[in-house]
């Protein structure tokens, strides 16, 4: 029997055979509209007497089809990203963000007790609708147009709209702006002009002619302020020994090293205080430049450019931004003009000292002084600023710009 896709041989028990017959019959009933009990009994008797002949069911052959390789296949059309709405041109990017708030409030008041005069107390009800809108649009349209919109109806006068166009150097329209613009003129030492307005502005250029046009409505309140300055003439004597101590040093150990390669320096400092050492503190081998048998070890910290010091690489001068103590030890390394490093010079494998505990190396610059004042008026050749070098007898020793003075 091959009814459910498998075959049952006559040697199998009768109970299993009846179950299979019932399963076959049940499946066939799915395709018939009526159930015939007489037909079912007849088939069962034939099965028991082994006289039942299986009917073969003809199955339809699967349909075949061919695909022509010569037929042209049309590519599917890709719908645009912004199929519904605004289509932005190429090289455009807009970021839109905001919030819309709608709030509703309903109130109702009723009185449970009557009035003393037996009059009906009227009920009170109310309805309130509150709305808020904040929108911000920022981005570019193509390459030349910049959009900036900041709208907030919860803040007074918070409706900023700015659309700016910047043209190429060869175009007629160099710059154009619409919305909230700022009108300004080049500032001088005492006068500047800036005014906020709402309107349009354009800058045009044709050959050597420049045009500037503005159409605007004033958006701010004009205010005028007057100032009267006051100056004082001060005379101050500065001793030659009152230079800025331990601030300016020669970084270049020789003029042949100039210019120093920018960013190649390493500046180490030992403050002789073991209590403030950290995990970044390291033992460093240092020595005097060009002096043999001067090598020793120091517990140093690496300094950082900008926060701890600045360097003039062309002149080879280092300016310390932090306070330097009298007993500090400062050692350096940098790349010279020829590409070699100072650490490899004699004595080799050691950082070179520009300051020791005794301050006898001679790398400190002693020609920088502080006047002690700021906002000094520039000399206008009428005596606003006078500088003289005098001896102890108040005799002028040299004339600035014409006489060379020996460095101490």
Short mmCIF file of N, CA and C in Angstrom, two decimals, residues 1-2 42-57:
data_model
loop_
_atom_site.label_atom_id
_atom_site.label_comp_id
_atom_site.label_asym_id
_atom_site.label_seq_id
_atom_site.Cartn_x
_atom_site.Cartn_y
_atom_site.Cartn_z
N UNK A 1 0.86 -1.19 0.00
CA UNK A 1 0.00 0.00 0.00
C UNK A 1 0.89 1.24 0.00
N UNK A 2 0.70 2.11 -0.93
CA UNK A 2 1.46 3.37 -0.99
C UNK A 2 0.49 4.52 -0.97
N UNK A 42 -16.71 -1.49 1.69
CA UNK A 42 -16.30 -2.37 0.60
C UNK A 42 -14.78 -2.41 0.50
N UNK A 43 -14.14 -1.21 0.61
CA UNK A 43 -12.67 -1.17 0.52
C UNK A 43 -12.04 -1.89 1.70
N UNK A 44 -12.65 -1.80 2.87
CA UNK A 44 -12.09 -2.47 4.04
C UNK A 44 -12.13 -3.98 3.87
N UNK A 45 -13.25 -4.50 3.32
CA UNK A 45 -13.35 -5.95 3.10
C UNK A 45 -12.33 -6.42 2.09
N UNK A 46 -12.12 -5.62 1.04
CA UNK A 46 -11.11 -6.00 0.05
C UNK A 46 -9.72 -6.01 0.67
N UNK A 47 -9.47 -5.07 1.56
CA UNK A 47 -8.17 -5.04 2.22
C UNK A 47 -7.97 -6.28 3.09
N UNK A 48 -9.03 -6.66 3.81
CA UNK A 48 -8.91 -7.83 4.68
C UNK A 48 -8.71 -9.11 3.87
N UNK A 49 -9.35 -9.20 2.72
CA UNK A 49 -9.22 -10.39 1.87
C UNK A 49 -8.04 -10.27 0.90
N UNK A 50 -7.34 -9.19 1.01
CA UNK A 50 -6.18 -8.95 0.15
C UNK A 50 -6.57 -8.95 -1.32
N UNK A 51 -7.73 -8.38 -1.60
CA UNK A 51 -8.21 -8.28 -2.97
C UNK A 51 -8.22 -6.83 -3.47
N UNK A 52 -7.79 -5.92 -2.65
CA UNK A 52 -7.83 -4.51 -3.03
C UNK A 52 -6.70 -4.20 -4.00
N UNK A 53 -7.07 -3.55 -5.09
CA UNK A 53 -6.09 -3.14 -6.10
C UNK A 53 -5.91 -1.62 -6.02
N UNK A 54 -4.69 -1.25 -5.94
CA UNK A 54 -4.35 0.17 -5.80
C UNK A 54 -4.55 0.90 -7.12
N UNK A 55 -5.19 2.02 -7.06
CA UNK A 55 -5.39 2.84 -8.25
C UNK A 55 -4.25 3.85 -8.38
N UNK A 56 -3.74 3.93 -9.57
CA UNK A 56 -2.66 4.87 -9.84
C UNK A 56 -3.22 6.23 -10.21
N UNK A 57 -2.66 7.23 -9.60
CA UNK A 57 -3.10 8.62 -9.84
C UNK A 57 -2.11 9.27 -10.78
#
